[in-house]
């Protein structure tokens, strides 16, 4: 930034933005307890969760989508899972399961289109989202609270508005072997058993779940 001639001000807080008649902006701020202002041609807002940023943007006539939680872990109250806290795999698939009636709601249909999701035909009261951003593949970690890791965090980001509509009560399906089907897992185990009958599964099989497939 310094090489590009960018001046960085720390301990500075923006307090107001007004549009000037010549389409420039007057940015008011407080720096080291002293008030000041600067005139500029462009303003880039990186407000995060600070409400004052949204207030200033509204004053300029901007509209924006309601900010919602994103990039969060999934809390799952199930001792059978949380007792395995610390266990992780490098290549898991996490898929969001939606109630069939949810996918028929016009508002929810729009949310599904926004993330490029395609749903399977419902076989019962639930329907699986089979493609799009609501299925994520990547590292997965079991925690004392449930599930975390990149696969879960990415899913929470893509599904942020859908999870909000569900009041954060939802179901997921996890394939701990990533893209492998149950038949492929059994076939692999049988092959390993025949090829290396004296080796333990724990020393041989995890390499395939890491995605390298070399078995070493």
Short mmCIF file of C-alpha atoms in Angstrom, two decimals:
data_model
loop_
_atom_site.label_atom_id
_atom_site.label_comp_id
_atom_site.label_asym_id
_atom_site.label_seq_id
_atom_site.Cartn_x
_atom_site.Cartn_y
_atom_site.Cartn_z
CA UNK A 1 0.00 0.00 0.00
CA UNK A 2 2.80 2.41 0.86
CA UNK A 3 4.59 1.69 -2.42
CA UNK A 4 1.36 2.55 -4.26
CA UNK A 5 1.16 5.85 -2.41
CA UNK A 6 -1.72 4.84 -0.16
CA UNK A 7 -1.83 6.71 3.15
CA UNK A 8 -3.08 4.60 6.07
CA UNK A 9 -4.71 6.27 9.07
CA UNK A 10 -5.10 4.24 12.23
CA UNK A 11 -7.15 5.31 15.27
CA UNK A 12 -9.59 6.98 12.87
CA UNK A 13 -13.37 6.62 12.91
CA UNK A 14 -15.70 7.72 10.11
CA UNK A 15 -18.74 9.58 11.46
CA UNK A 16 -20.64 10.81 8.41
CA UNK A 17 -20.66 10.95 4.59
CA UNK A 18 -22.46 13.52 2.48
CA UNK A 19 -22.72 13.81 -1.31
CA UNK A 20 -21.61 17.18 -2.64
CA UNK A 21 -23.18 19.03 -5.63
CA UNK A 22 -20.22 18.12 -7.88
CA UNK A 23 -20.78 14.40 -7.12
CA UNK A 24 -17.82 14.27 -4.79
CA UNK A 25 -18.13 13.09 -1.19
CA UNK A 26 -17.32 14.78 2.09
CA UNK A 27 -16.18 12.23 4.63
CA UNK A 28 -16.22 13.35 8.24
CA UNK A 29 -14.10 11.52 10.79
CA UNK A 30 -12.55 11.58 14.24
CA UNK A 31 -8.80 10.99 14.36
CA UNK A 32 -6.88 10.94 17.63
CA UNK A 33 -9.81 12.63 19.40
CA UNK A 34 -9.88 15.45 16.80
CA UNK A 35 -12.64 16.01 14.24
CA UNK A 36 -11.82 16.44 10.58
CA UNK A 37 -13.12 15.97 7.06
CA UNK A 38 -11.82 15.09 3.62
CA UNK A 39 -13.28 15.50 0.12
CA UNK A 40 -12.93 12.54 -2.22
CA UNK A 41 -14.21 11.23 -5.55
CA UNK A 42 -14.92 7.68 -4.42
CA UNK A 43 -15.71 5.97 -1.11
CA UNK A 44 -15.32 2.24 -0.51
CA UNK A 45 -17.26 0.98 2.50
CA UNK A 46 -15.94 -2.03 4.41
CA UNK A 47 -18.19 -1.65 7.40
CA UNK A 48 -18.41 -5.25 8.59
CA UNK A 49 -21.10 -5.46 11.27
CA UNK A 50 -20.77 -1.81 12.37
CA UNK A 51 -24.27 -0.30 12.20
CA UNK A 52 -23.00 3.22 11.51
CA UNK A 53 -21.75 2.07 8.12
CA UNK A 54 -25.23 0.93 7.09
CA UNK A 55 -26.72 4.16 8.44
CA UNK A 56 -24.37 6.25 6.32
CA UNK A 57 -25.11 4.19 3.21
CA UNK A 58 -28.86 4.62 3.74
CA UNK A 59 -28.38 8.37 4.01
CA UNK A 60 -26.77 8.26 0.55
CA UNK A 61 -29.81 6.45 -0.86
CA UNK A 62 -28.35 2.96 -1.03
CA UNK A 63 -30.34 -0.17 -0.36
CA UNK A 64 -28.84 -3.48 0.73
CA UNK A 65 -29.79 -6.96 1.81
CA UNK A 66 -30.27 -7.57 5.50
CA UNK A 67 -26.95 -8.75 7.00
CA UNK A 68 -27.14 -12.23 8.49
CA UNK A 69 -24.74 -14.54 10.33
CA UNK A 70 -22.37 -16.44 8.07
CA UNK A 71 -19.26 -18.61 8.32
CA UNK A 72 -20.35 -20.37 11.51
CA UNK A 73 -20.03 -23.89 12.90
CA UNK A 74 -23.04 -26.19 13.30
CA UNK A 75 -24.15 -26.95 16.85
CA UNK A 76 -25.34 -30.54 17.13
CA UNK A 77 -26.48 -31.86 20.52
CA UNK A 78 -25.63 -35.53 20.18
CA UNK A 79 -23.17 -37.22 22.58
CA UNK A 80 -22.58 -39.97 20.03
CA UNK A 81 -21.03 -37.31 17.81
CA UNK A 82 -19.45 -34.87 20.27
CA UNK A 83 -17.68 -37.69 22.15
CA UNK A 84 -15.55 -37.94 19.00
CA UNK A 85 -14.43 -34.31 19.41
CA UNK A 86 -11.09 -33.74 17.71
CA UNK A 87 -11.63 -36.28 14.94
CA UNK A 88 -11.27 -34.78 11.47
CA UNK A 89 -11.19 -35.85 7.83
CA UNK A 90 -9.73 -33.94 4.93
CA UNK A 91 -12.30 -34.88 2.31
CA UNK A 92 -15.92 -34.97 3.46
CA UNK A 93 -19.16 -33.98 1.71
CA UNK A 94 -21.76 -32.03 3.69
CA UNK A 95 -25.23 -31.65 2.15
CA UNK A 96 -28.17 -29.63 3.43
CA UNK A 97 -31.47 -31.51 3.79
CA UNK A 98 -34.58 -29.37 3.32
CA UNK A 99 -38.25 -30.04 4.16
CA UNK A 100 -40.26 -30.65 0.99
CA UNK A 101 -42.74 -27.89 1.85
CA UNK A 102 -39.87 -25.42 2.22
CA UNK A 103 -38.78 -25.93 -1.39
CA UNK A 104 -42.30 -25.13 -2.63
CA UNK A 105 -42.43 -21.73 -0.96
CA UNK A 106 -41.96 -18.95 -3.58
CA UNK A 107 -39.57 -17.02 -1.31
CA UNK A 108 -37.50 -20.14 -0.71
CA UNK A 109 -37.50 -21.05 -4.38
CA UNK A 110 -35.89 -17.69 -5.07
CA UNK A 111 -33.24 -18.30 -2.39
CA UNK A 112 -32.46 -21.69 -3.90
CA UNK A 113 -32.08 -20.17 -7.37
CA UNK A 114 -29.69 -17.56 -5.98
CA UNK A 115 -27.25 -20.26 -4.82
CA UNK A 116 -27.75 -22.41 -7.92
CA UNK A 117 -29.32 -25.27 -5.97
CA UNK A 118 -31.20 -28.14 -7.58
CA UNK A 119 -33.42 -30.31 -5.42
CA UNK A 120 -34.30 -33.97 -5.78
CA UNK A 121 -37.93 -35.10 -5.89
CA UNK A 122 -39.15 -35.61 -2.32
CA UNK A 123 -39.44 -39.21 -1.18
CA UNK A 124 -40.83 -38.25 2.24
CA UNK A 125 -41.18 -35.06 4.27
CA UNK A 126 -37.57 -34.14 3.50
CA UNK A 127 -35.84 -33.46 0.22
CA UNK A 128 -32.12 -33.37 -0.47
CA UNK A 129 -30.40 -30.47 -2.16
CA UNK A 130 -28.16 -32.38 -4.52
CA UNK A 131 -26.26 -29.69 -6.44
CA UNK A 132 -25.22 -26.08 -6.11
CA UNK A 133 -23.80 -24.23 -3.13
CA UNK A 134 -25.82 -26.22 -0.60
CA UNK A 135 -23.49 -29.19 -0.97
CA UNK A 136 -19.89 -28.58 0.04
CA UNK A 137 -16.80 -30.78 0.01
CA UNK A 138 -13.70 -30.25 2.11
CA UNK A 139 -12.08 -30.77 5.52
CA UNK A 140 -14.50 -31.49 8.36
CA UNK A 141 -13.89 -31.41 12.11
CA UNK A 142 -15.94 -32.82 14.97
CA UNK A 143 -15.96 -30.39 17.91
CA UNK A 144 -17.37 -30.40 21.43
CA UNK A 145 -20.32 -28.42 20.04
CA UNK A 146 -20.92 -30.28 16.77
CA UNK A 147 -19.26 -29.82 13.39
CA UNK A 148 -16.85 -27.26 11.99
CA UNK A 149 -14.15 -26.94 9.37
CA UNK A 150 -14.05 -25.49 5.82
CA UNK A 151 -16.85 -27.69 4.45
CA UNK A 152 -19.28 -26.54 7.17
CA UNK A 153 -18.16 -22.92 7.05
CA UNK A 154 -18.61 -22.75 3.28
CA UNK A 155 -22.05 -24.35 3.56
CA UNK A 156 -23.08 -21.82 6.24
CA UNK A 157 -22.00 -19.01 3.91
CA UNK A 158 -23.81 -20.24 0.79
CA UNK A 159 -26.91 -21.18 2.80
CA UNK A 160 -26.93 -18.15 5.14
CA UNK A 161 -30.34 -16.84 4.08
CA UNK A 162 -31.88 -20.28 3.78
CA UNK A 163 -30.71 -21.25 7.28
CA UNK A 164 -32.16 -17.97 8.57
CA UNK A 165 -35.53 -18.83 6.98
CA UNK A 166 -35.36 -22.20 8.75
CA UNK A 167 -34.69 -20.45 12.07
CA UNK A 168 -31.37 -22.33 12.16
CA UNK A 169 -33.09 -25.67 12.73
CA UNK A 170 -32.15 -27.98 9.90
CA UNK A 171 -30.77 -31.36 8.93
CA UNK A 172 -27.57 -32.24 7.09
CA UNK A 173 -26.16 -35.40 5.55
CA UNK A 174 -22.43 -36.09 5.84
CA UNK A 175 -20.42 -38.41 3.63
CA UNK A 176 -17.19 -38.93 5.56
CA UNK A 177 -15.63 -40.46 2.45
CA UNK A 178 -16.16 -37.37 0.32
CA UNK A 179 -17.39 -38.17 -3.19
CA UNK A 180 -17.20 -41.95 -2.66
CA UNK A 181 -20.42 -43.96 -2.53
CA UNK A 182 -21.06 -46.67 0.07
CA UNK A 183 -20.51 -49.32 -2.61
CA UNK A 184 -17.15 -47.78 -3.54
CA UNK A 185 -16.07 -47.73 0.12
CA UNK A 186 -16.95 -51.42 0.60
CA UNK A 187 -15.21 -52.30 -2.66
CA UNK A 188 -12.11 -50.43 -1.55
CA UNK A 189 -12.10 -52.18 1.82
CA UNK A 190 -12.41 -55.58 0.15
CA UNK A 191 -9.55 -54.74 -2.22
CA UNK A 192 -7.35 -53.61 0.64
CA UNK A 193 -8.20 -56.70 2.65
CA UNK A 194 -7.13 -58.96 -0.21
CA UNK A 195 -4.04 -56.94 -1.17
CA UNK A 196 -2.75 -56.23 2.35
CA UNK A 197 -4.37 -58.75 4.70
CA UNK A 198 -1.89 -58.06 7.52
CA UNK A 199 -2.32 -54.28 7.58
CA UNK A 200 -4.81 -52.50 9.82
CA UNK A 201 -7.58 -50.43 8.26
CA UNK A 202 -6.57 -47.44 10.40
CA UNK A 203 -3.13 -47.28 8.80
CA UNK A 204 -4.23 -47.93 5.25
CA UNK A 205 -7.64 -46.47 4.55
CA UNK A 206 -7.36 -42.81 5.76
CA UNK A 207 -5.06 -41.90 2.87
CA UNK A 208 -7.97 -42.37 0.47
CA UNK A 209 -10.13 -39.99 2.50
CA UNK A 210 -7.38 -37.38 2.27
CA UNK A 211 -7.81 -37.42 -1.48
CA UNK A 212 -4.34 -38.61 -2.50
CA UNK A 213 -5.42 -42.20 -3.17
CA UNK A 214 -1.90 -43.61 -3.07
CA UNK A 215 -2.41 -45.62 0.11
CA UNK A 216 1.01 -44.70 1.54
#
